[in-house]
Short mmCIF file of C-alpha atoms (C1' of nucleotides) in Angstrom, two decimals:
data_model
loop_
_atom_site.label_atom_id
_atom_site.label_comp_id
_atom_site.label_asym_id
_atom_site.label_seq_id
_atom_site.Cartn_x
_atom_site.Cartn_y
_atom_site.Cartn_z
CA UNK A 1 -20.21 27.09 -0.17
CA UNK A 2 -16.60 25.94 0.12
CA UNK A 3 -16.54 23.96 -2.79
CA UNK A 4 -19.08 25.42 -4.72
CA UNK A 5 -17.03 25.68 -7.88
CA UNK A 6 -16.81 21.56 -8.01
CA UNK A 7 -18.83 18.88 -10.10
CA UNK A 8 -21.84 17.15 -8.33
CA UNK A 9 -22.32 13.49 -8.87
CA UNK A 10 -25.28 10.69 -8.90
CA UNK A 11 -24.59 8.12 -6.23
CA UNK A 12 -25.97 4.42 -6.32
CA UNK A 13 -25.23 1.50 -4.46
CA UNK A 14 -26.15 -1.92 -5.83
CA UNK A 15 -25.68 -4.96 -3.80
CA UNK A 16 -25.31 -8.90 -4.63
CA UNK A 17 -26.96 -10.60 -2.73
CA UNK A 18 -24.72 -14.06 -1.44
CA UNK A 19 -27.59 -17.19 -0.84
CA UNK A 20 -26.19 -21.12 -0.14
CA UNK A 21 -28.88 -23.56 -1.29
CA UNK A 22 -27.56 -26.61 0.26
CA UNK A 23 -25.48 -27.69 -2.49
CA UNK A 24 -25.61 -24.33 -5.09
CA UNK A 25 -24.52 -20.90 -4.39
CA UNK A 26 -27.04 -18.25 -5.69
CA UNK A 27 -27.77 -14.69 -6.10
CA UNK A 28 -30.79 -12.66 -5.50
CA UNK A 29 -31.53 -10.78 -8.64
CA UNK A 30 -34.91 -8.57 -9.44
CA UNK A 31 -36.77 -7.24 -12.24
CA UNK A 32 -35.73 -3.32 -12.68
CA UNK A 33 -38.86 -1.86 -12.57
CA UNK A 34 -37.83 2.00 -13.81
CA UNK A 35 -36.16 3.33 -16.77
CA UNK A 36 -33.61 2.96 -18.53
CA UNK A 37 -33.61 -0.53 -19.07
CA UNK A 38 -37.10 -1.03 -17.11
CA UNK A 39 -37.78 -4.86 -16.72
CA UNK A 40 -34.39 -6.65 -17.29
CA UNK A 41 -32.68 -8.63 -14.34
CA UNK A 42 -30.53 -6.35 -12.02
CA UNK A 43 -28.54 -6.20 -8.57
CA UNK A 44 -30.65 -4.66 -5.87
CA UNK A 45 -29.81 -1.13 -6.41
CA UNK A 46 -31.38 2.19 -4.81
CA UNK A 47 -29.48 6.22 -4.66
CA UNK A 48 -27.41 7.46 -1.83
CA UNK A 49 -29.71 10.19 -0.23
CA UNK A 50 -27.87 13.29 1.91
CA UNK A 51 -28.39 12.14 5.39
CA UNK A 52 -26.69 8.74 5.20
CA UNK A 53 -23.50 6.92 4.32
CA UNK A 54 -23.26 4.53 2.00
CA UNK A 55 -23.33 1.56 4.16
CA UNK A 56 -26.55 2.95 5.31
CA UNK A 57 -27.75 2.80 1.97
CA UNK A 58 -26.65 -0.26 0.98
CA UNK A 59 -28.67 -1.77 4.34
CA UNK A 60 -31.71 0.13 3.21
CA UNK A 61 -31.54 -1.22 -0.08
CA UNK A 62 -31.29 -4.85 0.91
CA UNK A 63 -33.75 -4.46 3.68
CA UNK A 64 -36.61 -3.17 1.08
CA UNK A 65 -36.16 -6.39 -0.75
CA UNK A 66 -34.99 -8.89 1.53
CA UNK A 67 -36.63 -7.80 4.57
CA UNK A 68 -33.27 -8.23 6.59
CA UNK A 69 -31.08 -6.55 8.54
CA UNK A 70 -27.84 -7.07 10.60
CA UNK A 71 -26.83 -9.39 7.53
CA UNK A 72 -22.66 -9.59 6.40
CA UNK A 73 -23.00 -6.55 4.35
CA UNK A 74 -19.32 -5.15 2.96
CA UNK A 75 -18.33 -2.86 0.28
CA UNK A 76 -16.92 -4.00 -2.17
CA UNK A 77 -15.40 -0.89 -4.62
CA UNK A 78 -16.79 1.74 -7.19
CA UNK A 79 -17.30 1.60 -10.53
CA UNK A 80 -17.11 5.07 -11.84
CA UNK A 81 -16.95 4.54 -16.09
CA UNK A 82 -18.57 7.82 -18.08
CA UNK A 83 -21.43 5.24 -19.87
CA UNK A 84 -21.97 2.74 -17.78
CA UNK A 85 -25.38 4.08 -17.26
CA UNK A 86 -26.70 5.33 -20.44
CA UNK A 87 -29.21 7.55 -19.09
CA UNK A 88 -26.96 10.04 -16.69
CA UNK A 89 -23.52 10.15 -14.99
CA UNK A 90 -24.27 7.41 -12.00
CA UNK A 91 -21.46 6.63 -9.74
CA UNK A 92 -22.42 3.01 -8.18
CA UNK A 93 -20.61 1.90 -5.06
CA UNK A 94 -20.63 -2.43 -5.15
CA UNK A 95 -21.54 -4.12 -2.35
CA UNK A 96 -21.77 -8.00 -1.37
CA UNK A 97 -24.12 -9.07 1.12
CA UNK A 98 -24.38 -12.87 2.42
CA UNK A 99 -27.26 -14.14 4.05
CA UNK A 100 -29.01 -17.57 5.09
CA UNK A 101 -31.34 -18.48 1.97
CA UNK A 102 -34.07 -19.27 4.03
CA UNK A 103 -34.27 -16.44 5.99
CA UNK A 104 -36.03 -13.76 3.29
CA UNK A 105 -39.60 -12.21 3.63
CA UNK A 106 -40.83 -14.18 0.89
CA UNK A 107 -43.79 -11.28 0.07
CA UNK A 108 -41.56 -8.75 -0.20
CA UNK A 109 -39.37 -10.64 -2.32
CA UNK A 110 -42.29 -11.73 -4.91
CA UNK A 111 -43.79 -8.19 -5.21
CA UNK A 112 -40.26 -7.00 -6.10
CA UNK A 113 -40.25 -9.89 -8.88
CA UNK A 114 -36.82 -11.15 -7.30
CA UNK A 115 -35.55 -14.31 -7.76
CA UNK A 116 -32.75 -16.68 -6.94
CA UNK A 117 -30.43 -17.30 -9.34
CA UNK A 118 -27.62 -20.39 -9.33
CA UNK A 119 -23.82 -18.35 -9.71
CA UNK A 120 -23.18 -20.18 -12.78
CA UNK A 121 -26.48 -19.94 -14.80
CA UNK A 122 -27.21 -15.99 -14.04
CA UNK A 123 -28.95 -14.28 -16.86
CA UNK A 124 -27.86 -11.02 -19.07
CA UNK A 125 -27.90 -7.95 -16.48
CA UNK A 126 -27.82 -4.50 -17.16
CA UNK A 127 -25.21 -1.69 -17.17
CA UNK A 128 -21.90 -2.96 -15.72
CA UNK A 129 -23.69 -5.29 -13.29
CA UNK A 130 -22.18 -9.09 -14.36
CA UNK A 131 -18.45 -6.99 -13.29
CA UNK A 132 -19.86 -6.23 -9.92
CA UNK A 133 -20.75 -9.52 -9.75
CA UNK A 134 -17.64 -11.03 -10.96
CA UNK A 135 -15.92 -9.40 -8.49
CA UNK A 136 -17.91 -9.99 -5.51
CA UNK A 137 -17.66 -13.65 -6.39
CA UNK A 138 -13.33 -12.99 -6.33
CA UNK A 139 -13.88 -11.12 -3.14
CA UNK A 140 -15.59 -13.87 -1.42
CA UNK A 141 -13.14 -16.25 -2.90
CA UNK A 142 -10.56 -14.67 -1.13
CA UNK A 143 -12.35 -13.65 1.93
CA UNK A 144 -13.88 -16.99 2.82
CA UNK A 145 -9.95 -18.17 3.16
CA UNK A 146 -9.35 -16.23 5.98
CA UNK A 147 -12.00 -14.84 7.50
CA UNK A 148 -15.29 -17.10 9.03
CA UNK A 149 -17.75 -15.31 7.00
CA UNK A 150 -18.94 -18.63 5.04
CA UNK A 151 -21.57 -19.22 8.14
CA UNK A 152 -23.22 -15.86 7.06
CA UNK A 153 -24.55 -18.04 4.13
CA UNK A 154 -25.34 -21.09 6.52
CA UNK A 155 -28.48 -21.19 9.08
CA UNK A 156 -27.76 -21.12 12.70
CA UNK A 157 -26.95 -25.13 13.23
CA UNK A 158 -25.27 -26.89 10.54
CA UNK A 159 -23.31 -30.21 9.72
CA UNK A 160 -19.59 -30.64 8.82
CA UNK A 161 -20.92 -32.01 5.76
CA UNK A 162 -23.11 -28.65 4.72
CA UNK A 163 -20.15 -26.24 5.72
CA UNK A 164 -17.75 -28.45 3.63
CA UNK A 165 -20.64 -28.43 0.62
CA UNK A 166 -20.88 -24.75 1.22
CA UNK A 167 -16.70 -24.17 0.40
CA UNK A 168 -17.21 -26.94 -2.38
CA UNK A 169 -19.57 -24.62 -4.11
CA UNK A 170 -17.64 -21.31 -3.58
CA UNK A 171 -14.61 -22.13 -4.50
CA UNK A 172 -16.07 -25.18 -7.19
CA UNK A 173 -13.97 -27.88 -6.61
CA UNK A 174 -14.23 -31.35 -4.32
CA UNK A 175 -12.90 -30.91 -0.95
CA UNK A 176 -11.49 -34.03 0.57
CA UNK A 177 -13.93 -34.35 3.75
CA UNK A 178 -11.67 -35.98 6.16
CA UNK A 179 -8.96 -33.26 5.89
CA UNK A 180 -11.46 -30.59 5.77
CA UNK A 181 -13.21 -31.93 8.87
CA UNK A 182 -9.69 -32.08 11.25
CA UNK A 183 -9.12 -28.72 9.49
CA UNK A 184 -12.13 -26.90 10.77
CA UNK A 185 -12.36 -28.57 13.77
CA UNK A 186 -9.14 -27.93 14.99
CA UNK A 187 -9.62 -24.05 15.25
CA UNK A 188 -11.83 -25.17 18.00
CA UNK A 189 -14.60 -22.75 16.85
CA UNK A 190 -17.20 -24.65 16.56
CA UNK A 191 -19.83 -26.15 18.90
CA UNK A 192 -21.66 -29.41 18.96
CA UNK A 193 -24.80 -29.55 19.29
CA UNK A 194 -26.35 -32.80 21.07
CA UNK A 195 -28.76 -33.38 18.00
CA UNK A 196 -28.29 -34.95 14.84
CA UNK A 197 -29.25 -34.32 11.41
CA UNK A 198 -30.56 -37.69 10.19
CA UNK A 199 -31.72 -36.55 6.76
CA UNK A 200 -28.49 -37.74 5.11
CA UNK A 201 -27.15 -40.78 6.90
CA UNK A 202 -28.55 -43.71 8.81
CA UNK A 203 -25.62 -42.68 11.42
CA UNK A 204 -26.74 -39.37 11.44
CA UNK A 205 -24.49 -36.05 11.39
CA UNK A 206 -24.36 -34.06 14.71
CA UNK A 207 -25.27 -29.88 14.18
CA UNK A 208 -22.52 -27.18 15.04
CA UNK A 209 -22.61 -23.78 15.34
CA UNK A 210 -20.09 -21.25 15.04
CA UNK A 211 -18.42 -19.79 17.99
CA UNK A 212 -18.32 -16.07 17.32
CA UNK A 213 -17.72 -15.26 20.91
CA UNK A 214 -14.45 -17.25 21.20
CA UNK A 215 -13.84 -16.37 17.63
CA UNK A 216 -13.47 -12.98 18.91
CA UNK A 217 -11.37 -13.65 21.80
CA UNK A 218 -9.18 -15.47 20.02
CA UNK A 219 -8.50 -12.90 16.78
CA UNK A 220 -7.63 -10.30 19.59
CA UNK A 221 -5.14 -12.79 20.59
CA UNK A 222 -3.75 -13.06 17.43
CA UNK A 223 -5.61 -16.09 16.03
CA UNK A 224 -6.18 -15.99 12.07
CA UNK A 225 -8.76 -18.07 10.75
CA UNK A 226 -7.00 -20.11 7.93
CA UNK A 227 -8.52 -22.21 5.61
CA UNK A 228 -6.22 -21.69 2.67
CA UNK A 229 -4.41 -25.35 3.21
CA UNK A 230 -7.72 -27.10 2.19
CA UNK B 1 -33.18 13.96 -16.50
CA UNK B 2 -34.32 10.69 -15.33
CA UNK B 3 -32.91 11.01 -11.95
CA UNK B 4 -33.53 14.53 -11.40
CA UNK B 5 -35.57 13.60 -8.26
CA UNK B 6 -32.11 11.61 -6.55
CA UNK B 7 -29.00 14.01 -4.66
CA UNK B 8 -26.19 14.65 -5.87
CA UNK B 9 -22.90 14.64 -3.91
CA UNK B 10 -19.04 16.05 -4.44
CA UNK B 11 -17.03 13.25 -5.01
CA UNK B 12 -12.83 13.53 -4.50
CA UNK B 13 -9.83 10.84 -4.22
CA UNK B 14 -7.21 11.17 -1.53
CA UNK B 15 -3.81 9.42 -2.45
CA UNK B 16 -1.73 7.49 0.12
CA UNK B 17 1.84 7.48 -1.49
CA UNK B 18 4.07 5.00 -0.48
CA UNK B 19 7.66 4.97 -0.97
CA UNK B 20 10.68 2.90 0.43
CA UNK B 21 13.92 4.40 1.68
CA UNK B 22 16.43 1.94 1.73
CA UNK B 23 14.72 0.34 5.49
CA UNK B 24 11.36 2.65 6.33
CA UNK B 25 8.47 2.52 4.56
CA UNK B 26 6.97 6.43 4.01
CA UNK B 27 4.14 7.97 2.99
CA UNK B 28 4.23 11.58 1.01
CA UNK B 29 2.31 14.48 2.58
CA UNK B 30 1.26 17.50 1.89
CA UNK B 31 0.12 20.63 3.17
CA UNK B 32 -3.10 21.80 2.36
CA UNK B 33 -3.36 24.43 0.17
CA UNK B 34 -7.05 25.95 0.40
CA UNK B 35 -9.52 25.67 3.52
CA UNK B 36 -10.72 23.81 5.35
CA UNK B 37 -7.17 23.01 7.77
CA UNK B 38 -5.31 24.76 5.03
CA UNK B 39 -2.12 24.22 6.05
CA UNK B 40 -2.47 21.02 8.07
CA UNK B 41 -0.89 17.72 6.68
CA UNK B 42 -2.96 15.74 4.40
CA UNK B 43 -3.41 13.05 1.30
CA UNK B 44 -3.07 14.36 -1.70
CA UNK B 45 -6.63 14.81 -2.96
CA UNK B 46 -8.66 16.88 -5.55
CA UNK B 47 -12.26 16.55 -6.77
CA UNK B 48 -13.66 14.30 -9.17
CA UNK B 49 -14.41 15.80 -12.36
CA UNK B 50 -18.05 15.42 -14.80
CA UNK B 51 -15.10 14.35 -17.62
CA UNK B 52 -13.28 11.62 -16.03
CA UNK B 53 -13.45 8.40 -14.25
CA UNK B 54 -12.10 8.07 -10.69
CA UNK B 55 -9.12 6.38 -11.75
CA UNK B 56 -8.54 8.98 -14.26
CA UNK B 57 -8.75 11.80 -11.33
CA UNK B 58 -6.49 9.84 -8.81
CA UNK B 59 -3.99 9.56 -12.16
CA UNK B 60 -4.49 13.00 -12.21
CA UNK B 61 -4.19 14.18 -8.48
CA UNK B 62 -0.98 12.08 -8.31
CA UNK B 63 0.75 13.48 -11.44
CA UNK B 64 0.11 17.24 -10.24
CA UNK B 65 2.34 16.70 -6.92
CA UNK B 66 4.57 13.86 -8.28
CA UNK B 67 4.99 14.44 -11.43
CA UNK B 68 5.01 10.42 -12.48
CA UNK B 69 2.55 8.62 -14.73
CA UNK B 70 2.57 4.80 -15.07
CA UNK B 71 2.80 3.88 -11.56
CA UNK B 72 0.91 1.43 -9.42
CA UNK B 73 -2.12 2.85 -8.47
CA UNK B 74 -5.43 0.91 -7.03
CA UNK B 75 -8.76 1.89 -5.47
CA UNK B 76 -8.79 1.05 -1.97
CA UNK B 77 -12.52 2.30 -0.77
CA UNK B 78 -15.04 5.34 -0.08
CA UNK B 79 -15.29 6.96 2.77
CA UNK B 80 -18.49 8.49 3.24
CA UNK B 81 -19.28 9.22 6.92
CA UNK B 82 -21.66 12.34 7.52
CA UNK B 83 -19.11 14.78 9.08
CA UNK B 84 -15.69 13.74 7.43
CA UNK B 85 -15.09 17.62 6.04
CA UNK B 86 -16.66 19.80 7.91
CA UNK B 87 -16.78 22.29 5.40
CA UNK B 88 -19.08 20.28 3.29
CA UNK B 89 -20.71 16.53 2.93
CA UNK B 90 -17.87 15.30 0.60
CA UNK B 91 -17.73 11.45 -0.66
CA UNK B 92 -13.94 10.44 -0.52
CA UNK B 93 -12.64 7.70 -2.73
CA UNK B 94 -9.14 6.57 -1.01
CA UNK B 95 -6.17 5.38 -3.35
CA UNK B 96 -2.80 4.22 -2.96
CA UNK B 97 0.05 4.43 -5.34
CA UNK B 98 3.28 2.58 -5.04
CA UNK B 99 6.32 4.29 -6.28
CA UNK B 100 10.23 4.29 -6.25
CA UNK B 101 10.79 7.01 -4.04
CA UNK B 102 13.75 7.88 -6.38
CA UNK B 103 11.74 9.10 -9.56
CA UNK B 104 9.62 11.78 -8.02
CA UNK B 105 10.39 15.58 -9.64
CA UNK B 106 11.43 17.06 -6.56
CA UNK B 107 10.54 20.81 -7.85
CA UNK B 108 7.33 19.85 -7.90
CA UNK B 109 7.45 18.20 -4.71
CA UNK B 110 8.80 21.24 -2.96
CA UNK B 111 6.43 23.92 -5.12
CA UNK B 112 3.44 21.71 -2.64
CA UNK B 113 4.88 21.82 0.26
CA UNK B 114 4.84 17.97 0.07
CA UNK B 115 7.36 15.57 2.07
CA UNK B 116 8.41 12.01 2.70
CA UNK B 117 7.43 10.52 6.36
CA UNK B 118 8.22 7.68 7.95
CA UNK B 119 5.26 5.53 8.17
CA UNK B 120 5.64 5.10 12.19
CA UNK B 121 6.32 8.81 12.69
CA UNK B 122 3.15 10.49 10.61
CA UNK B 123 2.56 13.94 11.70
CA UNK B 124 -1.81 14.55 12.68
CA UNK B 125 -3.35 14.36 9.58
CA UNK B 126 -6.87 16.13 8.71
CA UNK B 127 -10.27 14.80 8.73
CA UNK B 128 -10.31 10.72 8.55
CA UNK B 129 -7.17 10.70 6.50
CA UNK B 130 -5.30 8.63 9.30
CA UNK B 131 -8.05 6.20 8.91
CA UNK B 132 -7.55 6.01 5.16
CA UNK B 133 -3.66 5.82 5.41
CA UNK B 134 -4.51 2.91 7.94
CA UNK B 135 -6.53 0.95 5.27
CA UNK B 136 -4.05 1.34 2.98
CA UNK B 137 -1.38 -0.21 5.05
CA UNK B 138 -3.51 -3.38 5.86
CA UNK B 139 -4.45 -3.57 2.26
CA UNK B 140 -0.45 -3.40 1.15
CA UNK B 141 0.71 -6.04 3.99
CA UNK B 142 -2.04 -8.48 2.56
CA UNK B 143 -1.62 -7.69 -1.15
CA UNK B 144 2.21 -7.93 -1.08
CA UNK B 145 1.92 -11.09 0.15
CA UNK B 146 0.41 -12.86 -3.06
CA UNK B 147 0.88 -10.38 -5.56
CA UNK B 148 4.55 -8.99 -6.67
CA UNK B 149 3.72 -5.26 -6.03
CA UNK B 150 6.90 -4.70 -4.11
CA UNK B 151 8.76 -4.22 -6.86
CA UNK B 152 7.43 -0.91 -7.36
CA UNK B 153 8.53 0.50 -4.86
CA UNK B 154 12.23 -0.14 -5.39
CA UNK B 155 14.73 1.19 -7.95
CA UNK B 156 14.55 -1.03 -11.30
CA UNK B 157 17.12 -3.35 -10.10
CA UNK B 158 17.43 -4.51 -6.96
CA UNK B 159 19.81 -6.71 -4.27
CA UNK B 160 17.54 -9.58 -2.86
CA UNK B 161 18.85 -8.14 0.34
CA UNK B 162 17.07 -4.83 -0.83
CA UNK B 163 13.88 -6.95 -1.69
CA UNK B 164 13.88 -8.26 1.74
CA UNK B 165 14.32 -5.14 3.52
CA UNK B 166 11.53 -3.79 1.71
CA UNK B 167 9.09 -6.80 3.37
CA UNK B 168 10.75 -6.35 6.47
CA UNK B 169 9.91 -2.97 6.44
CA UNK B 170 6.42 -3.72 5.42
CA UNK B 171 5.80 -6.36 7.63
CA UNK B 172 7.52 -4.89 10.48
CA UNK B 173 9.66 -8.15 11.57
CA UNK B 174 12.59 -9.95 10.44
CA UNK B 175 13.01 -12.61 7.63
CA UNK B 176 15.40 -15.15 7.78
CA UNK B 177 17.73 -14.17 4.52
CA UNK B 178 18.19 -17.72 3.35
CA UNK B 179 15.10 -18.71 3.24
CA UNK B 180 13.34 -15.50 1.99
CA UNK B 181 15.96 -15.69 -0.26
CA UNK B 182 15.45 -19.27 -1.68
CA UNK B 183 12.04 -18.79 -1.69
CA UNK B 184 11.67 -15.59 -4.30
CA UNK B 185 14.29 -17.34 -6.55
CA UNK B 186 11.98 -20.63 -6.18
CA UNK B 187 9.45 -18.71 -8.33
CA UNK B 188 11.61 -17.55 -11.27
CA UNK B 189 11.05 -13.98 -11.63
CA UNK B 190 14.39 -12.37 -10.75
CA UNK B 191 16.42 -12.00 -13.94
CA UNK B 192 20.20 -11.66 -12.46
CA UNK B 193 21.83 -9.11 -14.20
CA UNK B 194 25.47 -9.16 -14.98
CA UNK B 195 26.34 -6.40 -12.06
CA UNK B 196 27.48 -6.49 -8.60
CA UNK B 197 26.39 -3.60 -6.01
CA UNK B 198 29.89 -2.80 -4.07
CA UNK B 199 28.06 -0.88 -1.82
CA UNK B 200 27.25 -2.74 1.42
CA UNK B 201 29.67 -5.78 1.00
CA UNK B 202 33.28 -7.00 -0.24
CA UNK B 203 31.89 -9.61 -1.94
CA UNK B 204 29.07 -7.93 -3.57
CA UNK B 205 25.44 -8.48 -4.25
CA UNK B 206 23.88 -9.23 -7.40
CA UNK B 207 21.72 -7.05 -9.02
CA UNK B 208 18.25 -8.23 -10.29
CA UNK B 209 15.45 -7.11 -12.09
CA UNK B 210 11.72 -8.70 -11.94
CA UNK B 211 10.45 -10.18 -14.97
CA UNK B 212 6.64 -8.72 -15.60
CA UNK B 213 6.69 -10.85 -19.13
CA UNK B 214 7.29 -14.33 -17.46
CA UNK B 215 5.21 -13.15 -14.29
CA UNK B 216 2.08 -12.82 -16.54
CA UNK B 217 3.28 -15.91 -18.76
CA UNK B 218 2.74 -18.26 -15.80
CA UNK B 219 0.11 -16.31 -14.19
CA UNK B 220 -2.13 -17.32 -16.81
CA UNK B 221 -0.99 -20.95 -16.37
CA UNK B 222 -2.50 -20.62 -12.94
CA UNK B 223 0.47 -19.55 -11.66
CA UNK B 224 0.53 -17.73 -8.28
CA UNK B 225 2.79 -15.22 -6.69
CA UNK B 226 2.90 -16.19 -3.50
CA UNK B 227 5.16 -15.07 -0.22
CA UNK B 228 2.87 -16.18 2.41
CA UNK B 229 4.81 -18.45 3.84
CA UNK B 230 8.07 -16.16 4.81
"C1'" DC C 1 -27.00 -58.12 7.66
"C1'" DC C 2 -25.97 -54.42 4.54
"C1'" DA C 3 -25.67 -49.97 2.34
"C1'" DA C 4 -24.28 -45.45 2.87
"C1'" DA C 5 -22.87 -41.39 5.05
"C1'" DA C 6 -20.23 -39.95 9.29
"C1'" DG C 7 -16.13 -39.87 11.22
"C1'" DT C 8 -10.96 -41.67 12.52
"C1'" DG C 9 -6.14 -43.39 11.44
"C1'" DT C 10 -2.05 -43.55 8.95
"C1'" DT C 11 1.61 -42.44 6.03
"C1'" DA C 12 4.38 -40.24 2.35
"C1'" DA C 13 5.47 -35.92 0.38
"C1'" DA C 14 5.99 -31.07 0.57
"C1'" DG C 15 6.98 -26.96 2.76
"C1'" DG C 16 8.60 -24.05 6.71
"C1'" DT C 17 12.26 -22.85 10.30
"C1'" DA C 18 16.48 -22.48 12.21
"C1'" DC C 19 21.08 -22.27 12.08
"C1'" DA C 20 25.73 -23.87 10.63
"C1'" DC C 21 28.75 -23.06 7.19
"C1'" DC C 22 31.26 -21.60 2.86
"C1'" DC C 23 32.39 -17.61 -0.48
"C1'" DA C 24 34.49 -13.40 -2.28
"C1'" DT C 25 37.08 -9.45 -1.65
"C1'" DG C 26 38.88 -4.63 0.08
"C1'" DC C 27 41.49 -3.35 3.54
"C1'" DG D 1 44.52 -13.04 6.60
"C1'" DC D 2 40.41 -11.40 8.41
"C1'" DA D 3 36.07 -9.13 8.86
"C1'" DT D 4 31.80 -8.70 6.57
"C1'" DG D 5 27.76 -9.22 4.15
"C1'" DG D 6 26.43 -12.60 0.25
"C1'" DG D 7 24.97 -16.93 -0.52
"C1'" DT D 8 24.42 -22.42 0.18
"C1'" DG D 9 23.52 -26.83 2.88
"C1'" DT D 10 21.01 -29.40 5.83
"C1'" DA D 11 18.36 -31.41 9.50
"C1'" DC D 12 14.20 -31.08 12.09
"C1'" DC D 13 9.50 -30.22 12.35
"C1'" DT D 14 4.77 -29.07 10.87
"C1'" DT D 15 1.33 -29.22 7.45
"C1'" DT D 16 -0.89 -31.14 3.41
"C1'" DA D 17 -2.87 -34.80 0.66
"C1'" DA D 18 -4.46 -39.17 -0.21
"C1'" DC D 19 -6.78 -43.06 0.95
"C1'" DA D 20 -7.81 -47.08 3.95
"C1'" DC D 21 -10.48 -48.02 7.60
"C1'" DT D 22 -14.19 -48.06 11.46
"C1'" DT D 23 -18.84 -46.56 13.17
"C1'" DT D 24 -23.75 -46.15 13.21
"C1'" DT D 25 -28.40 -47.36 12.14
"C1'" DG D 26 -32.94 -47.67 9.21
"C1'" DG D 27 -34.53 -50.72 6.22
#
DNA sequence: CCAAAAGTGTTAAAGGTACACCCATGC
DNA sequence: GCATGGGTGTACCTTTAACACTTTTGG
């Protein structure tokens, strides 16, 4: 071949796994169950095979454990140091998926010994997996400023209160609700539903859900979602 | 090995270059030297080696045509579609370096066929390169934005009208000078030198030179760099 | 009626935008 | 002295930030 003089290469993908637990942000971590390193907590992980991409990889890694597809799946960059697998030369390509907590195939999840973990109490991982995750958690920082990808991590219908929660917990600090609420509301993105939530209040909170449609329409009109002045 | 059942896959980095030419932004080219498309234009690329990290080959790759070490240089993402070289199934890591288009050695430069272009007058480039040149540009306009990587691509000291051609050129639009101008001096970075540049004006322009110590100083008072709002 | 969360109003401060104007100097 | 790009002043407007206030309703 062509190139037939050049260096092959091991290619992994290992994805963390975004969940929003009404009031704590988590991540989906599993029991590696082959060697090196059998049995301690790691990222979903699985190798890139010949006939896909990489994105195709990362889905079918997060399908076998999570059951889902068309989830927010992105890449996030590649991690390429000599050792950072002890056993062989493995070049792992991060990804970040977010999905709605309580959408998961439970079975699949329990005989793959994964677990939910809250973002600030994660255990030891393996290899150079805590840097993936440290810099999905940056990414998402950054992302969920300007692009509407928080609702990946919501269900369908949701309250002011929960979306406000949800940026509360990603980006760890109180949000003051009334500016948040004229904030949101005035990209005119969302729509009300004619139910409340009355779990919370006596009053009750009214369900929204995001407009991706219009969302759409506007961005190709040269709308930016902004939430950086919050 | 432990993997010896998983693919393996040839791995290379392409380079976008960017450089700044007093008002265009460009991009340095080169024309391919083996086949596939030899002599089409292209990124500068080369193959990952067993040896090295990907960072260490894109150091690498860029130093062969440019001759420069210490320069800005950042991952930007893989590329892994099924067909992008025909000749082979080849994983592409895309870079881009930011340099003062000054302090290239030019012998090298010419010995690879390699040239400046204006970023809105590219020649065709080969396989998905265009795509990977595009990537880079979105990534610069956003990252220039909150982090002070302009400075590298302009000479070591600088007009602030030079500075503000430079975002004009990267942003494609003009910036009012007295504001742009009270805003970067807002943040504290510019040491003035003692020298005027004679060259556009009577009056003259001050010369100034950015100041990485106090940039990372602040930064890790929770400083930020930020030109959004020009 | 009252507690508590949902939701609205209001105002001061900060930041962005536009443009008028002054400055220095070689010709 | 005047043309020219460098550099400053300033007034208007929008956005942010903080907090007081009103609404709703099960108990």
């Amino acid at each position: 071949m062509t190139y037939s003089n050049k260096d092959k290469f091991y290619l992994a993908v290992d994805c963390v796994i975004f969940g929003f637990d009404n009031d704590k942000l988590k991540l989906l971590l599993y029991k590696r169950d082959f060697e090196p390193q059998k049995g301690m907590w790691s990222l979903m992980g699985g190798f890139l095979r010949i006939n896909e991409t990489l994105d195709d990889a990362a889905y079918r890694v997060l399908a076998r454990i999570t059951g889902l597809r068309n989830v927010f799946l992105e890449q996030l960059s590649v991690f390429s140091n000599l050792d950072r697998d002890p056993a062989d030369r493995v070049i792992s390509i991060g990804y970040y998926a977010l999905i709605n907590i309580l959408d998961y195939d439970d079975r699949q999840l329990k005989q793959y010994g994964a677990q939910w973990f809250a973002i600030d109490e994660l255990p030891v991982l393996i290899f150079d997996h805590a840097e993936i995750v440290g810099k999905s958690l940056r990414r998402l920082k950054r992302k969920a400023k300007t692009q509407p990808i928080g609702f990946e991590l919501l269900p369908e219908n949701f309250t002011i209160t929960q979306l406000r929660n949800l940026y509360e917990a990603i980006y760890q600090r109180r949000i003051e609700p009334a500016n948040f609420r004229r904030k949101i509301m005035s990209m005119g993105l969302l729509n009300r539903l004619p139910i409340k939530d009355m779990n919370n209040s006596r009053k009750g909170a009214f369900l929204y859900s995001f407009n991706k449609e219009k969302y759409e329409i506007l961005t190709a009109k040269g709308f930016s979602f902004d939430l950086s002045g919050i």
